[in-house]
Short mmCIF file of C-alpha atoms in Angstrom, two decimals:
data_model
loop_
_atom_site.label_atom_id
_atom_site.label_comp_id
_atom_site.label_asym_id
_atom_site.label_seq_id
_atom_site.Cartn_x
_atom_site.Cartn_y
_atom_site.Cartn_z
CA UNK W 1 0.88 -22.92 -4.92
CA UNK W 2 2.18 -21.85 -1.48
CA UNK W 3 4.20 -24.30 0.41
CA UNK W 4 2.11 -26.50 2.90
CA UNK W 5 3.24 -27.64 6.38
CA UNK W 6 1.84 -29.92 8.09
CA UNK W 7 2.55 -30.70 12.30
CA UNK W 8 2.16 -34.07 13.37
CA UNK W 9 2.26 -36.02 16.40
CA UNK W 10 0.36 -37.87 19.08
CA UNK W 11 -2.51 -36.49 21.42
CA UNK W 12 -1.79 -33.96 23.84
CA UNK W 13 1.54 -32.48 22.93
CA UNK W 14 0.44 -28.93 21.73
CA UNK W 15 -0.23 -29.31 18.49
CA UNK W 16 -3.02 -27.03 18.06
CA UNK W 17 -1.38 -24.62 20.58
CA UNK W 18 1.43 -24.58 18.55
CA UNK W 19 -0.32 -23.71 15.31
CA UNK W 20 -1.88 -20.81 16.60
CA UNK W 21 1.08 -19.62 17.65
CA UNK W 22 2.37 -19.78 14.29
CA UNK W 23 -0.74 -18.46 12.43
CA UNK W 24 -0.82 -15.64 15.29
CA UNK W 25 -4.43 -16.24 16.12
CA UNK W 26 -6.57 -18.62 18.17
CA UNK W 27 -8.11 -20.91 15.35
CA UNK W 28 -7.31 -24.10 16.23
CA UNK W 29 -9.95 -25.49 19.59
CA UNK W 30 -7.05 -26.62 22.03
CA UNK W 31 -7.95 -28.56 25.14
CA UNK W 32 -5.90 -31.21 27.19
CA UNK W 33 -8.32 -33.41 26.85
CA UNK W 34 -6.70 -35.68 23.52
CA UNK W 35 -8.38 -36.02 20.57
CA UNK W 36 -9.93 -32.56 20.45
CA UNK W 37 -8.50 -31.80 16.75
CA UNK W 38 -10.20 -34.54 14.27
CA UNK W 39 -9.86 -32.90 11.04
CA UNK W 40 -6.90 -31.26 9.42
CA UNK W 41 -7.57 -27.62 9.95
CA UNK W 42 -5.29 -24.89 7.24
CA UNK W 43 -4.36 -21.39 7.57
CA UNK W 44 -1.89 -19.12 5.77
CA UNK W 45 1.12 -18.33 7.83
CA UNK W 46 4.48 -16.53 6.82
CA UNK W 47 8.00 -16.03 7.96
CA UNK W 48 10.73 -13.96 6.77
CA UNK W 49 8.10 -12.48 3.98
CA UNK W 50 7.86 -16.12 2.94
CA UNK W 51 4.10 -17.44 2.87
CA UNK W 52 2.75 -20.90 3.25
CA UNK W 53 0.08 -22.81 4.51
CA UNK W 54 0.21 -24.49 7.72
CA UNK W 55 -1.86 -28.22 8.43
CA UNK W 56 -2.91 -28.81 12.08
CA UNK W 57 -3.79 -32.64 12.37
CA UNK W 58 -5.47 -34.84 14.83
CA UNK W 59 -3.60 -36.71 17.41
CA UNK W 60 -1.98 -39.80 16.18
CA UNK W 61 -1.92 -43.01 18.77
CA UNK W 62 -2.27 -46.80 19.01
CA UNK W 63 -5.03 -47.94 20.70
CA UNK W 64 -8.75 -48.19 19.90
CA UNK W 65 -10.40 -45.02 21.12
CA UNK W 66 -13.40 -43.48 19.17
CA UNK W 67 -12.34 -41.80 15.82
CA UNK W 68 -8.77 -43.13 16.08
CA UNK W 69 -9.02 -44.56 12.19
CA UNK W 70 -10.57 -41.20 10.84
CA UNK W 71 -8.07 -38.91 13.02
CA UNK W 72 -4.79 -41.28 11.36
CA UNK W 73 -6.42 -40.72 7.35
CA UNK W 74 -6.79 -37.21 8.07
CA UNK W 75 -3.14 -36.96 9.44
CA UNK W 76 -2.12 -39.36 6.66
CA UNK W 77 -3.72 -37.24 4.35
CA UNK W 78 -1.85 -34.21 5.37
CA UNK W 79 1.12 -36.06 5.34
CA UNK W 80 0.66 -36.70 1.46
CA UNK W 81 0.48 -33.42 0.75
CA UNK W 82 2.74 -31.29 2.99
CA UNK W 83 5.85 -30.33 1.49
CA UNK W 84 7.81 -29.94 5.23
CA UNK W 85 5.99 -32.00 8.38
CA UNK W 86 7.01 -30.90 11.76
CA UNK W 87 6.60 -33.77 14.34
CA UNK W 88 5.93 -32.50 17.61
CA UNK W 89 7.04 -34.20 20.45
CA UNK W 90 6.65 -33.89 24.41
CA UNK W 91 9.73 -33.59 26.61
CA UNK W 92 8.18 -33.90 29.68
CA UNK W 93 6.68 -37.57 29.14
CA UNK W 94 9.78 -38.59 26.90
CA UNK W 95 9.77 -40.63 23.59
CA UNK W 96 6.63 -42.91 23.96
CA UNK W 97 5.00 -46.02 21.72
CA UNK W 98 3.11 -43.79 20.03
CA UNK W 99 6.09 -41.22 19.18
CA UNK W 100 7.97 -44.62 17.52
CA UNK W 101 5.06 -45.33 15.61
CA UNK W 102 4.25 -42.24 14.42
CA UNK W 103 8.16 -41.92 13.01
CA UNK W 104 7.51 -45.35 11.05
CA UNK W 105 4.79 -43.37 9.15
CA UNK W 106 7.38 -40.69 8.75
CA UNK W 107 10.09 -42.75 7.70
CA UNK W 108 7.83 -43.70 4.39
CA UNK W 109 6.89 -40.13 3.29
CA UNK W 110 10.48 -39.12 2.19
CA UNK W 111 9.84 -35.80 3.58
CA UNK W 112 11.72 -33.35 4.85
CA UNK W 113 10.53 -33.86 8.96
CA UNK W 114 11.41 -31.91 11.34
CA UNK W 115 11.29 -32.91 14.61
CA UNK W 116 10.13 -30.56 17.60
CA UNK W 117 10.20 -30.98 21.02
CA UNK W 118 7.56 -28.84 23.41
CA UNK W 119 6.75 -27.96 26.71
CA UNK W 120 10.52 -27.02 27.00
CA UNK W 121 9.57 -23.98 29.13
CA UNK W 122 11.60 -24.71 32.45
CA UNK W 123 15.60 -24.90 32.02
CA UNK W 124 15.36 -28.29 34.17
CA UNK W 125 13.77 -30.08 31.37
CA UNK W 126 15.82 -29.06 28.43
CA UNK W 127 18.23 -32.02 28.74
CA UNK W 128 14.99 -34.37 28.30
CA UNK W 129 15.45 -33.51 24.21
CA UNK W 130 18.59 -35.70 24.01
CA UNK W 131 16.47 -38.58 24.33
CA UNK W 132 14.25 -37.88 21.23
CA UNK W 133 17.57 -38.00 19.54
CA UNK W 134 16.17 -41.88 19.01
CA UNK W 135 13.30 -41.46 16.54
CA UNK W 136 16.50 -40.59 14.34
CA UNK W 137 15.06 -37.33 12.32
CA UNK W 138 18.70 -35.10 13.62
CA UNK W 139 18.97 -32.18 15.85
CA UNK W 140 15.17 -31.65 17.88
CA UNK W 141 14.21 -28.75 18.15
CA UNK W 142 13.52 -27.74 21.62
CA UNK W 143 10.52 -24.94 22.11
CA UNK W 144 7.61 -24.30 24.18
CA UNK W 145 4.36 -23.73 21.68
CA UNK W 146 2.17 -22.08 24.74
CA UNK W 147 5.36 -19.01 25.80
CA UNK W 148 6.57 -18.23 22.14
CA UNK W 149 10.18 -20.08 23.45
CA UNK W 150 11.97 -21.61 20.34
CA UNK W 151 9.08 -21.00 17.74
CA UNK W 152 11.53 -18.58 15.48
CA UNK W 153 14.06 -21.14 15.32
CA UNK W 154 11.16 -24.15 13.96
CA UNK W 155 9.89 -20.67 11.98
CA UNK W 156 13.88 -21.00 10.43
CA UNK W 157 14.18 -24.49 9.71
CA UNK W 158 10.42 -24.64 8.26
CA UNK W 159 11.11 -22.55 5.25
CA UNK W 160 14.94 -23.58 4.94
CA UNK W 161 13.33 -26.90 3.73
CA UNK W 162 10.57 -25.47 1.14
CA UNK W 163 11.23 -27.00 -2.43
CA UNK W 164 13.21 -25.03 -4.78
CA UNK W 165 11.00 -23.24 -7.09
CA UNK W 166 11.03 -24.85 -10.61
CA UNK W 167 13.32 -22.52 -12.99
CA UNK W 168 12.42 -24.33 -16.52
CA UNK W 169 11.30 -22.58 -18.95
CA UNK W 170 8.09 -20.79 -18.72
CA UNK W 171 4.86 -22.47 -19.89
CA UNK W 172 2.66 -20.83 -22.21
CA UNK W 173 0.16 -22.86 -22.17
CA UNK W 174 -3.27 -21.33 -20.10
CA UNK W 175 -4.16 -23.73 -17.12
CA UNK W 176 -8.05 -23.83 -16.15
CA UNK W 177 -9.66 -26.20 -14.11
CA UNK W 178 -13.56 -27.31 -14.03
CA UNK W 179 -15.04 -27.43 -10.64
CA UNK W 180 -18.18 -27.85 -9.03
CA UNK W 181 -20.45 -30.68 -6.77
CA UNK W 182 -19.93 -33.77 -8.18
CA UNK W 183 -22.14 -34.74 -11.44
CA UNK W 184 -22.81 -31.08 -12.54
CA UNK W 185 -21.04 -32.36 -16.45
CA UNK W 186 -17.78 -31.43 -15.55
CA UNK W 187 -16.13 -34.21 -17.40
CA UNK W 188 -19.19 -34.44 -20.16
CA UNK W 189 -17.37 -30.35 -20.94
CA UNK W 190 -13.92 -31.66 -20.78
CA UNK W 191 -15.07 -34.25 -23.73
CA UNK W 192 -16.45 -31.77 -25.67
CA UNK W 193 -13.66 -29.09 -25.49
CA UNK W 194 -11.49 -32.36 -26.12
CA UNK W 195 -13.47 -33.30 -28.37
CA UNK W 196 -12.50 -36.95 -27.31
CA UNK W 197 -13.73 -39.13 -24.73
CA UNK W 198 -10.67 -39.12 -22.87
CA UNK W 199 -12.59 -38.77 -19.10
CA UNK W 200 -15.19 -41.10 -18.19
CA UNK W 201 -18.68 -40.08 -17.98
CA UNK W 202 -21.08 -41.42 -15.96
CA UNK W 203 -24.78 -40.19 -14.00
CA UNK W 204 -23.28 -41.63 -11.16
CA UNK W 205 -22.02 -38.77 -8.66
CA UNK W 206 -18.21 -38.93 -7.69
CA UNK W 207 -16.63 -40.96 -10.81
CA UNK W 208 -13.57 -38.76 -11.24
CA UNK W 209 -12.11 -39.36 -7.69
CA UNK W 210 -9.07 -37.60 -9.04
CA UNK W 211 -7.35 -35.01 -11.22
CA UNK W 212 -7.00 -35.11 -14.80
CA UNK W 213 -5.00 -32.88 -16.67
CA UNK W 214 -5.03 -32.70 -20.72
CA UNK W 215 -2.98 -30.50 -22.52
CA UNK W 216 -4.73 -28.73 -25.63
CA UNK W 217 -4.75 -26.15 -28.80
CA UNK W 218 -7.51 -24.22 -29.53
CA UNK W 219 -7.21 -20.78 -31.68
CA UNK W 220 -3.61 -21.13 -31.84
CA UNK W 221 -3.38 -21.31 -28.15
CA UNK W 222 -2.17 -23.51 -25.88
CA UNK W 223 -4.28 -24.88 -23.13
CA UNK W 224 -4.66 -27.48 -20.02
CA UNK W 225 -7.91 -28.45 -19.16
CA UNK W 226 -7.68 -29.69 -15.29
CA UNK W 227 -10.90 -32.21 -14.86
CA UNK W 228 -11.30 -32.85 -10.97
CA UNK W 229 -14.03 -34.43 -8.92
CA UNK W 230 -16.91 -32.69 -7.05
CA UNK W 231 -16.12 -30.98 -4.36
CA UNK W 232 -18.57 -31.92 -1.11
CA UNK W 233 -19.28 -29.37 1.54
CA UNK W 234 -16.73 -29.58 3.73
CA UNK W 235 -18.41 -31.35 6.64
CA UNK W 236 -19.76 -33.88 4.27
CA UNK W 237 -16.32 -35.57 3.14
CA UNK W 238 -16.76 -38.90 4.96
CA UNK W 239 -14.46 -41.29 3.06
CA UNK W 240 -10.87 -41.40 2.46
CA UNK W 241 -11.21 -41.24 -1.46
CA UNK W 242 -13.17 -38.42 -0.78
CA UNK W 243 -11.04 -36.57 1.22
CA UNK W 244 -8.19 -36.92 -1.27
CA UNK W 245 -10.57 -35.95 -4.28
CA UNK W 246 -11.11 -32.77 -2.06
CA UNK W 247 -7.39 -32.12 -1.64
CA UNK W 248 -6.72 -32.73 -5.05
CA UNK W 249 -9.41 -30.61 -6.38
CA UNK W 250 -8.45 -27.59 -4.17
CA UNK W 251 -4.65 -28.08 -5.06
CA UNK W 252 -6.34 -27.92 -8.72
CA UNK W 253 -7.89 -24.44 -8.10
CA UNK W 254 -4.24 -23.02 -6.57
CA UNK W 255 -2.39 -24.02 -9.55
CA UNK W 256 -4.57 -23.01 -12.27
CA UNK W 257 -4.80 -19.78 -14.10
CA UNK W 258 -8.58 -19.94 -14.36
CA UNK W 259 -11.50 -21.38 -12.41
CA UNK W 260 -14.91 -22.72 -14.21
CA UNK W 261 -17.45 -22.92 -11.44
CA UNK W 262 -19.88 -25.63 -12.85
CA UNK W 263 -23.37 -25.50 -12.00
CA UNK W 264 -26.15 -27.68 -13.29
CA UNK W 265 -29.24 -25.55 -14.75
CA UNK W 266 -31.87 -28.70 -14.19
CA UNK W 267 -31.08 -29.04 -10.54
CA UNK W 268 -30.73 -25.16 -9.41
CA UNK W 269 -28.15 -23.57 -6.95
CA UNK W 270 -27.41 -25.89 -4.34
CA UNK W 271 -25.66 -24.69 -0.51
CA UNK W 272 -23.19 -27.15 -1.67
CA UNK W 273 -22.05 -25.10 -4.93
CA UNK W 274 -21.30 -21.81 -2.73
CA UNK W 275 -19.38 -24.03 -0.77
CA UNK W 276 -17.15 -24.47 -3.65
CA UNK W 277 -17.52 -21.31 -4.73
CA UNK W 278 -16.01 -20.20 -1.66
CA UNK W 279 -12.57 -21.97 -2.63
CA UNK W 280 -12.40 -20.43 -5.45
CA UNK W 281 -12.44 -16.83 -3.84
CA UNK W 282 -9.86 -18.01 -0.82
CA UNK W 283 -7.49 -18.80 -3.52
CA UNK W 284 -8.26 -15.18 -5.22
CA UNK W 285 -8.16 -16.93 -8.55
CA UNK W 286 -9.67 -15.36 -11.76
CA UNK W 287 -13.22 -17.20 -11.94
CA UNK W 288 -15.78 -17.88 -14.77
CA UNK W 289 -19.57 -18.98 -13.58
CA UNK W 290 -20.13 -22.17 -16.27
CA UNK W 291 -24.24 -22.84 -15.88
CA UNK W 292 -24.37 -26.30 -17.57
CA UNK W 293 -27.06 -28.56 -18.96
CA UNK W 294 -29.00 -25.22 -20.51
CA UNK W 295 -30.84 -27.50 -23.05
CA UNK W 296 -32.76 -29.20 -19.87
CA UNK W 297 -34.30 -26.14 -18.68
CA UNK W 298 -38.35 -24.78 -20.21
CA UNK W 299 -37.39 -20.93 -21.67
CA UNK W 300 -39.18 -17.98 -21.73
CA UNK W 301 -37.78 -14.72 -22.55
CA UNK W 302 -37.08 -13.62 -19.23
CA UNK W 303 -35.00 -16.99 -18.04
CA UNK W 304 -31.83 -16.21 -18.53
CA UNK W 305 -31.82 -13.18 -16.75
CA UNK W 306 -33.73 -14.38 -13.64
CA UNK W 307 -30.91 -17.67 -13.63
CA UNK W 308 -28.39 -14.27 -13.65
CA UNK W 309 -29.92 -12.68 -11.30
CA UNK W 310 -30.00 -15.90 -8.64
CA UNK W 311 -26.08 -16.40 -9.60
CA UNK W 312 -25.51 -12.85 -8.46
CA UNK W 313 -27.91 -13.17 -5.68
CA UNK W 314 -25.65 -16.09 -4.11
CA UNK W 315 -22.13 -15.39 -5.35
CA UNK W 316 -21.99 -11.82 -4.41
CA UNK W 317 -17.73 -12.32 -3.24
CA UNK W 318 -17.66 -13.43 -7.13
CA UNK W 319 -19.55 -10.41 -8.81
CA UNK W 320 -16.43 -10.23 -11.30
CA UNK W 321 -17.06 -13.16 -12.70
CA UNK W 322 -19.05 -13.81 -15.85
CA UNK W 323 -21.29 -16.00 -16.68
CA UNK W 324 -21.71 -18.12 -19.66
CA UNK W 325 -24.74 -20.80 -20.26
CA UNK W 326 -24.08 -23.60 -22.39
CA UNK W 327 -24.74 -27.29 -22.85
CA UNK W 328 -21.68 -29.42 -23.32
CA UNK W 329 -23.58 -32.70 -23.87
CA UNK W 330 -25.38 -31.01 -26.70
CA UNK W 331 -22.32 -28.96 -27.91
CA UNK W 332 -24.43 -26.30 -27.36
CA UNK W 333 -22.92 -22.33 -26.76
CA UNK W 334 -19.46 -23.95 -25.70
CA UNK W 335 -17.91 -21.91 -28.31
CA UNK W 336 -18.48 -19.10 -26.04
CA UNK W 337 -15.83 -20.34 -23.69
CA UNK W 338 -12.75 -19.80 -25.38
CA UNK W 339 -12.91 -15.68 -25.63
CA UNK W 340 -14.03 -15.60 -21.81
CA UNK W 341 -11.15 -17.75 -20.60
CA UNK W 342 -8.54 -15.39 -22.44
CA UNK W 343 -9.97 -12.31 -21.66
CA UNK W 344 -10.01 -13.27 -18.06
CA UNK W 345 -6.47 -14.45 -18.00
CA UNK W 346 -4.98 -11.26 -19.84
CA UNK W 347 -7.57 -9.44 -16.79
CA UNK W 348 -5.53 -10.85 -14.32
CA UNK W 349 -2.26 -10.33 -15.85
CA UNK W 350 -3.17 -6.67 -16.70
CA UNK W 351 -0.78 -4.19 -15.08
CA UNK W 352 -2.16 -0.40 -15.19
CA UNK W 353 0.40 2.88 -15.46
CA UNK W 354 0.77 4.72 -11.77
CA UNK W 355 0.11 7.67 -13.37
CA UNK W 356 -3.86 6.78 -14.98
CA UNK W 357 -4.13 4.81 -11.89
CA UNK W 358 -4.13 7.92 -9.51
CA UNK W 359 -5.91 9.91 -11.86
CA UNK W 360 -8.54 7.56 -11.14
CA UNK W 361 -8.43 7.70 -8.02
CA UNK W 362 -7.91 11.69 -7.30
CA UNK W 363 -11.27 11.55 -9.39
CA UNK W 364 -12.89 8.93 -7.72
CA UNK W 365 -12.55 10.67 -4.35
CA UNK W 366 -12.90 14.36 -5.60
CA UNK W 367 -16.81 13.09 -6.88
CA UNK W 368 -17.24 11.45 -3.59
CA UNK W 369 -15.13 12.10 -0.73
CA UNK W 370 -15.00 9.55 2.14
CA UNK W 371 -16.73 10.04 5.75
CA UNK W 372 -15.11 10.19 9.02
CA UNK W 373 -14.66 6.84 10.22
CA UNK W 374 -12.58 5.56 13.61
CA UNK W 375 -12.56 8.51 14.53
CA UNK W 376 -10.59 10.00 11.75
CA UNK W 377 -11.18 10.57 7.78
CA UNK W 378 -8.81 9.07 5.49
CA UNK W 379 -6.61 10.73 2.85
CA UNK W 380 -5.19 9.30 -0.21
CA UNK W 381 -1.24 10.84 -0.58
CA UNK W 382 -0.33 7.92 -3.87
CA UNK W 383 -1.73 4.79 -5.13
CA UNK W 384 0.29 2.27 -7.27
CA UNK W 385 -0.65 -1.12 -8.72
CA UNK W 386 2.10 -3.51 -7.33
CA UNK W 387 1.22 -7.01 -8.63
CA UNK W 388 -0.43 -8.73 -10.89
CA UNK W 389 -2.18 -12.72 -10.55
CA UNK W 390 -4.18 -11.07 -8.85
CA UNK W 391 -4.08 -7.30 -9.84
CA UNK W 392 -2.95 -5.91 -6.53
CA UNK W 393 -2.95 -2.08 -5.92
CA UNK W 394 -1.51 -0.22 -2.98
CA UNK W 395 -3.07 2.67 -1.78
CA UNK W 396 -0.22 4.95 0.62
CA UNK W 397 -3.01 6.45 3.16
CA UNK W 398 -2.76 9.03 6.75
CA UNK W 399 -3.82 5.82 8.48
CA UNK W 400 -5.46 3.10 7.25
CA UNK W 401 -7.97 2.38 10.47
CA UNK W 402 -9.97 5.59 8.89
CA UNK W 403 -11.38 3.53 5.95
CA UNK W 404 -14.77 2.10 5.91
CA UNK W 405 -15.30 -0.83 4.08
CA UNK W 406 -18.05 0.60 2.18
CA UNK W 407 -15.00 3.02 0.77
CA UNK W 408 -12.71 0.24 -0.53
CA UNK W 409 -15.82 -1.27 -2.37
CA UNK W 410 -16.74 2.26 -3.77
CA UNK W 411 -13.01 2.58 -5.13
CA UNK W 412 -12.98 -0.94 -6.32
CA UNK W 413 -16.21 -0.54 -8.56
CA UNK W 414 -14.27 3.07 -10.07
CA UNK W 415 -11.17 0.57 -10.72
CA UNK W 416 -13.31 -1.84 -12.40
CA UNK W 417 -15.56 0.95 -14.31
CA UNK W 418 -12.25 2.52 -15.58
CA UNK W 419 -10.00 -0.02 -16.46
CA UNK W 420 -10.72 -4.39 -17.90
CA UNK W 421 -10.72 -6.45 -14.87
CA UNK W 422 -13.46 -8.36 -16.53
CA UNK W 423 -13.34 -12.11 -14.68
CA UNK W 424 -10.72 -11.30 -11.89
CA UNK W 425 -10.35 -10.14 -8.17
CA UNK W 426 -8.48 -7.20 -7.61
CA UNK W 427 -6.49 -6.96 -4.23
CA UNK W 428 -5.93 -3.93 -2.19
CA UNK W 429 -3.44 -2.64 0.07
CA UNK W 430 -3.51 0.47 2.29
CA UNK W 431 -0.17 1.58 4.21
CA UNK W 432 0.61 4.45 6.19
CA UNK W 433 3.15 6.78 4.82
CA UNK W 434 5.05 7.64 6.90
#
């Protein structure tokens, strides 16, 4: 899991503006009218070749305006699960009730907080930061989130307090988590690859609120079997158990080595299962398509194939992934689980000599050389596969504004016709030699 920072602080003092800046592109709405931000918003940013992901939060205050319980759970929320918080303050009003309230809430996260102070983009207002000296989190930072002033020193002191990475010794043991809308039988298959009751099953929707990990041997492997609740479509996570089920669910999908996408066979594709679906790719993890409750659907000859066909229809950014049909309640095809799950996770931790790989490729674009595009045509000098969890090539190119998309997904499906991806993404990158 990448590191997760989150900014806090009341209405009004740039927080948004200050995200953006940080991410490098406008995706936070920003607005000086307060209260604009209600939900936590996340993007990937990175510093010094060190990635993480970065929270923007609505504005915490006192008061009683509209929203102002939802807007403090969200922050809250992102409080709970940021490993650095920056709390962003405003030099030209000073520290304010609000500012010594929000620092209370600080004081009980034992976090690592840094504390910012903005709008310091005159030289007459940079001795206002002495004041904020008060809320008693050390040295503020002064910047000014809207000119770029001060950002690469917050940038410094952001990743100077991400957790040491944990150096024990190695686990073997293959993580995979089950998710899906709630009641698709995600906990009736964690029984029966238990074979225990150790999660509680019930028809009503949402039970698990939270993760459940159980640690495993099957065919003289290790495993963990990660149980979480459904995931809702995002703009249908109303209450607070809800939205930590969702955090805890997507923290689920970052730390495990395989993804079962659960769907339910009686009820059909939902909008709400692409939804999750679309998780699962953001996090590039290696994903198997689980279509539960099999026994509950009338067969004829063709079914299976035209349930395929549908899966393919509406997960087309998860065409690697295969598909198994089963019925866990009935103990039905589970069995077939197993062999797809390892295959998948030896997929994504398959490394491929540089040598084959630009054979491959030298053939792949002598049989079909690709057009002009941007007003240039592309040329492959040297390709090399440079990580693995996900597979990740790099492809050393004349410039890489000459490739077509249409291209990259022509060389992928030669990759994937020439060498086992079977159940994983592949990444690519193109650089210009220079």
């Amino acid at each position: 899991m990448l590191p997760k920072v989150a900014i806090v602080g009341r209405p009004n003092v740039g927080k948004s503006t200050l995200f953006n800046r940080l991410i490098g592109e406008r995706l936070s709405i920003t607005d000086d009218q307060p209260g604009v931000t209600r939900d936590r918003i996340y993007a990937k940013g990175s510093w010094l070749s060190k990635e993480f992901f970065l929270i923007d939060t609505g504005g915490i205050e006192l008061g009683d305006a509209p929203f102002l319980t939802e807007i403090k759970a969200q922050a809250e929320i992102a409080m709970e699960e940021a490993d650095v918080i920056v709390f962003l303050t405003d030099c030209r009003s000073g520290v304010t009730s609000d500012d010594s309230y929000i620092a209370k809430l600080l004081y009980q996260t034992n976090k690592p907080v840094i504390l910012a102070v903005n709008k310091v983009d005159d030289q007459k207002f940079k001795d206002n930061i002495y004041e904020f000296y008060a809320l008693g989190f050390g040295d503020p930072i002064p910047l000014s989130s809207s000119h770029g002033i001060g950002t690469g020193n917050l940038l410094d002191q952001i990743i100077a307090n991400f957790p040491m990475k944990n150096l024990k010794e190695e686990d073997t043991a293959i993580k995979f988590s089950l998710v899906g809308r709630p009641n698709v039988g995600k906990s009736s298959l964690t029984n029966c690859l238990l074979n225990d009751n150790r999660v509680i099953v019930s028809p009503i929707a949402g039970t698990t609120r939270d993760t459940i990990d159980t640690r495993f041997k099957a065919n003289n492997q290790e495993f963990v079997v990660i149980d979480t609740a459904g995931l809702k479509k995002r703009g249908k996570i109303y209450e607070n158990l809800d939205k930590y089920s969702a955090i805890r669910s997507i923290d689920a999908i970052g730390r495990s080595d395989i993804v079962l996408l659960v769907l339910d066979a009686d009820t059909g594709i939902l909008e709400q299962d692409t939804h999750v679906g679309q998780f699962i790719e953001e996090y590039n993890r290696p994903c198997i398509i689980v279509v539960n409750k099999w026994d509950l659907v009338e067969k004829d000859s063709n079914t299976m194939q035209e349930f395929t066909e549908d899966v393919r229809m509406k997960f087309k950014y998860l065409s690697h992934a295969p598909i198994v049909f089963l019925s866990a309640l009935d103990h039905k095809r589970v069995h077939t689980l197993f062999p797809a799950i390892l295959q998948a996770y030896e997929a994504n931790q398959r490394r491929i000599s540089t040598s084959v790989l630009n054979d491959v490729i030298t053939d792949a674009v002598a049989m079909f050389p690709p057009s002009e595009f941007n007003g240039g045509k592309i040329k492959f000098y040297y390709s090399s596969q440079v990580g693995i969890n996900p597979p990740t090539f790099a492809f050393f190119v004349n410039e890489p504004r000459y490739l077509h998309f249409s291209y990259q997904r022509y060389l992928e499906n030669q990759i994937r016709k020439n060498f086992d991806f079977f159940g994983t993404p592949i990444k690519f990158e193109f650089r210009k030699r220079d």
